[in-house]
């Protein structure tokens, strides 16, 4: 055996998520209007909550922050639902659902720090 086996190239953020994306939901900000539920044909419920089997975890933001609510849920959106969920985010007037990378949460910043070379 000569040398070391070749190393696999590092996975990009998209590859790590198997083609899906991370979504953030701010439960304290929802108007529960049901529009995202209708547009996504049930991906979100009438309160804008993503399906429980996509949940990654519940996180607490800095309570002193004036830019976001204190508590938020992160969920993984499978690739097959990306277009539908993007439409659900677009029609959500209170912006209680967002792509994680577009949010100003501490978790979004931490993930950016981990994936930026």
PDB file of C-alpha atoms in Angstrom:
ATOM      1  CA  UNK A   1       0.000   0.000   0.000  1.00  0.00           C
ATOM      2  CA  UNK A   2       1.502   3.294  -1.062  1.00  0.00           C
ATOM      3  CA  UNK A   3       0.584   6.547   0.577  1.00  0.00           C
ATOM      4  CA  UNK A   4      -2.859   7.424   1.796  1.00  0.00           C
ATOM      5  CA  UNK A   5      -6.120   6.712   0.019  1.00  0.00           C
ATOM      6  CA  UNK A   6      -7.427   9.695  -1.929  1.00  0.00           C
ATOM      7  CA  UNK A   7      -9.667  11.966   0.078  1.00  0.00           C
ATOM      8  CA  UNK A   8     -13.151  12.668  -1.133  1.00  0.00           C
ATOM      9  CA  UNK A   9     -13.712  16.307  -1.986  1.00  0.00           C
ATOM     10  CA  UNK A  10     -15.617  18.176   0.721  1.00  0.00           C
ATOM     11  CA  UNK A  11     -19.354  18.229   0.245  1.00  0.00           C
ATOM     12  CA  UNK A  12     -20.998  21.516  -0.552  1.00  0.00           C
ATOM     13  CA  UNK A  13     -23.883  22.723   1.582  1.00  0.00           C
ATOM     14  CA  UNK A  14     -26.420  21.547  -1.026  1.00  0.00           C
ATOM     15  CA  UNK A  15     -24.883  18.078  -1.197  1.00  0.00           C
ATOM     16  CA  UNK A  16     -25.028  17.781   2.573  1.00  0.00           C
ATOM     17  CA  UNK A  17     -28.734  18.552   2.418  1.00  0.00           C
ATOM     18  CA  UNK A  18     -29.330  15.991  -0.350  1.00  0.00           C
ATOM     19  CA  UNK A  19     -30.603  18.713  -2.680  1.00  0.00           C
ATOM     20  CA  UNK A  20     -33.036  20.157  -0.131  1.00  0.00           C
ATOM     21  CA  UNK A  21     -32.912  23.441   1.744  1.00  0.00           C
ATOM     22  CA  UNK A  22     -33.344  24.589   5.311  1.00  0.00           C
ATOM     23  CA  UNK A  23     -36.329  26.705   6.246  1.00  0.00           C
ATOM     24  CA  UNK A  24     -36.894  28.798   9.353  1.00  0.00           C
ATOM     25  CA  UNK A  25     -40.336  29.316  10.915  1.00  0.00           C
ATOM     26  CA  UNK A  26     -41.017  31.983  13.561  1.00  0.00           C
ATOM     27  CA  UNK A  27     -44.104  30.720  15.445  1.00  0.00           C
ATOM     28  CA  UNK A  28     -44.638  33.940  17.396  1.00  0.00           C
ATOM     29  CA  UNK A  29     -44.973  35.930  14.169  1.00  0.00           C
ATOM     30  CA  UNK A  30     -47.572  33.865  12.300  1.00  0.00           C
ATOM     31  CA  UNK A  31     -50.950  35.340  11.400  1.00  0.00           C
ATOM     32  CA  UNK A  32     -52.369  31.848  10.773  1.00  0.00           C
ATOM     33  CA  UNK A  33     -54.044  33.060   7.589  1.00  0.00           C
ATOM     34  CA  UNK A  34     -53.788  29.742   5.730  1.00  0.00           C
ATOM     35  CA  UNK A  35     -52.511  31.237   2.467  1.00  0.00           C
ATOM     36  CA  UNK A  36     -49.222  29.313   2.483  1.00  0.00           C
ATOM     37  CA  UNK A  37     -51.189  26.151   3.247  1.00  0.00           C
ATOM     38  CA  UNK A  38     -53.312  26.699   0.130  1.00  0.00           C
ATOM     39  CA  UNK A  39     -50.429  27.656  -2.159  1.00  0.00           C
ATOM     40  CA  UNK A  40     -48.289  24.671  -1.108  1.00  0.00           C
ATOM     41  CA  UNK A  41     -51.259  22.269  -1.119  1.00  0.00           C
ATOM     42  CA  UNK A  42     -50.687  21.339   2.481  1.00  0.00           C
ATOM     43  CA  UNK A  43     -46.921  21.440   2.936  1.00  0.00           C
ATOM     44  CA  UNK A  44     -47.516  24.161   5.534  1.00  0.00           C
ATOM     45  CA  UNK A  45     -50.555  23.941   7.772  1.00  0.00           C
ATOM     46  CA  UNK A  46     -52.961  26.850   8.281  1.00  0.00           C
ATOM     47  CA  UNK A  47     -50.609  28.280  10.926  1.00  0.00           C
ATOM     48  CA  UNK A  48     -47.599  28.167   8.540  1.00  0.00           C
ATOM     49  CA  UNK A  49     -46.019  25.263  10.428  1.00  0.00           C
ATOM     50  CA  UNK A  50     -43.948  22.904   8.256  1.00  0.00           C
ATOM     51  CA  UNK A  51     -44.587  19.139   8.557  1.00  0.00           C
ATOM     52  CA  UNK A  52     -43.291  17.702  11.839  1.00  0.00           C
ATOM     53  CA  UNK A  53     -41.235  15.022  10.081  1.00  0.00           C
ATOM     54  CA  UNK A  54     -39.092  17.735   8.450  1.00  0.00           C
ATOM     55  CA  UNK A  55     -38.180  19.457  11.714  1.00  0.00           C
ATOM     56  CA  UNK A  56     -34.484  19.754  12.509  1.00  0.00           C
ATOM     57  CA  UNK A  57     -34.897  21.524  15.830  1.00  0.00           C
ATOM     58  CA  UNK A  58     -36.252  24.424  17.826  1.00  0.00           C
ATOM     59  CA  UNK A  59     -33.808  27.200  18.617  1.00  0.00           C
ATOM     60  CA  UNK A  60     -33.789  30.259  20.820  1.00  0.00           C
ATOM     61  CA  UNK A  61     -32.402  33.499  19.453  1.00  0.00           C
ATOM     62  CA  UNK A  62     -30.924  36.205  21.622  1.00  0.00           C
ATOM     63  CA  UNK A  63     -33.928  37.516  23.602  1.00  0.00           C
ATOM     64  CA  UNK A  64     -32.475  41.021  23.330  1.00  0.00           C
ATOM     65  CA  UNK A  65     -32.550  40.914  19.504  1.00  0.00           C
ATOM     66  CA  UNK A  66     -34.858  43.423  17.880  1.00  0.00           C
ATOM     67  CA  UNK A  67     -34.528  41.873  14.407  1.00  0.00           C
ATOM     68  CA  UNK A  68     -36.157  38.454  14.945  1.00  0.00           C
ATOM     69  CA  UNK A  69     -38.428  36.613  17.323  1.00  0.00           C
ATOM     70  CA  UNK A  70     -36.754  34.743  20.158  1.00  0.00           C
ATOM     71  CA  UNK A  71     -37.816  31.191  19.223  1.00  0.00           C
ATOM     72  CA  UNK A  72     -37.707  29.587  15.802  1.00  0.00           C
ATOM     73  CA  UNK A  73     -38.018  26.197  14.192  1.00  0.00           C
ATOM     74  CA  UNK A  74     -35.665  24.941  11.491  1.00  0.00           C
ATOM     75  CA  UNK A  75     -37.011  22.380   9.037  1.00  0.00           C
ATOM     76  CA  UNK A  76     -35.533  20.565   6.049  1.00  0.00           C
ATOM     77  CA  UNK A  77     -37.405  20.938   2.776  1.00  0.00           C
ATOM     78  CA  UNK A  78     -36.962  17.931   0.443  1.00  0.00           C
ATOM     79  CA  UNK A  79     -36.049  18.778  -3.171  1.00  0.00           C
ATOM     80  CA  UNK A  80     -39.446  17.737  -4.529  1.00  0.00           C
ATOM     81  CA  UNK A  81     -41.123  20.514  -2.486  1.00  0.00           C
ATOM     82  CA  UNK A  82     -38.664  23.372  -3.142  1.00  0.00           C
ATOM     83  CA  UNK A  83     -40.723  25.192  -5.790  1.00  0.00           C
ATOM     84  CA  UNK A  84     -43.961  24.850  -3.852  1.00  0.00           C
ATOM     85  CA  UNK A  85     -42.373  26.046  -0.603  1.00  0.00           C
ATOM     86  CA  UNK A  86     -40.762  28.992  -2.410  1.00  0.00           C
ATOM     87  CA  UNK A  87     -44.269  30.046  -3.484  1.00  0.00           C
ATOM     88  CA  UNK A  88     -45.506  29.614   0.096  1.00  0.00           C
ATOM     89  CA  UNK A  89     -42.728  31.870   1.354  1.00  0.00           C
ATOM     90  CA  UNK A  90     -43.503  34.439  -1.348  1.00  0.00           C
ATOM     91  CA  UNK A  91     -47.185  34.764  -0.381  1.00  0.00           C
ATOM     92  CA  UNK A  92     -46.505  34.846   3.372  1.00  0.00           C
ATOM     93  CA  UNK A  93     -47.135  38.518   4.297  1.00  0.00           C
ATOM     94  CA  UNK A  94     -45.742  38.394   7.826  1.00  0.00           C
ATOM     95  CA  UNK A  95     -42.514  36.653   6.728  1.00  0.00           C
ATOM     96  CA  UNK A  96     -42.749  34.084   9.503  1.00  0.00           C
ATOM     97  CA  UNK A  97     -41.346  31.488   7.075  1.00  0.00           C
ATOM     98  CA  UNK A  98     -38.051  32.130   5.306  1.00  0.00           C
ATOM     99  CA  UNK A  99     -35.173  30.225   3.793  1.00  0.00           C
ATOM    100  CA  UNK A 100     -32.639  29.871   6.570  1.00  0.00           C
ATOM    101  CA  UNK A 101     -29.836  31.391   4.490  1.00  0.00           C
ATOM    102  CA  UNK A 102     -31.992  34.503   3.931  1.00  0.00           C
ATOM    103  CA  UNK A 103     -32.698  34.968   7.639  1.00  0.00           C
ATOM    104  CA  UNK A 104     -30.692  36.965  10.146  1.00  0.00           C
ATOM    105  CA  UNK A 105     -30.746  34.253  12.798  1.00  0.00           C
ATOM    106  CA  UNK A 106     -27.639  33.282  14.721  1.00  0.00           C
ATOM    107  CA  UNK A 107     -27.992  29.727  13.390  1.00  0.00           C
ATOM    108  CA  UNK A 108     -27.916  30.982   9.789  1.00  0.00           C
ATOM    109  CA  UNK A 109     -24.740  32.902  10.548  1.00  0.00           C
ATOM    110  CA  UNK A 110     -23.131  29.889  12.221  1.00  0.00           C
ATOM    111  CA  UNK A 111     -23.903  27.675   9.237  1.00  0.00           C
ATOM    112  CA  UNK A 112     -22.499  30.292   6.841  1.00  0.00           C
ATOM    113  CA  UNK A 113     -19.324  30.430   8.937  1.00  0.00           C
ATOM    114  CA  UNK A 114     -18.997  26.630   8.772  1.00  0.00           C
ATOM    115  CA  UNK A 115     -19.494  26.398   5.013  1.00  0.00           C
ATOM    116  CA  UNK A 116     -17.472  29.419   3.912  1.00  0.00           C
ATOM    117  CA  UNK A 117     -13.910  28.468   2.952  1.00  0.00           C
TER     118      UNK A 117
END
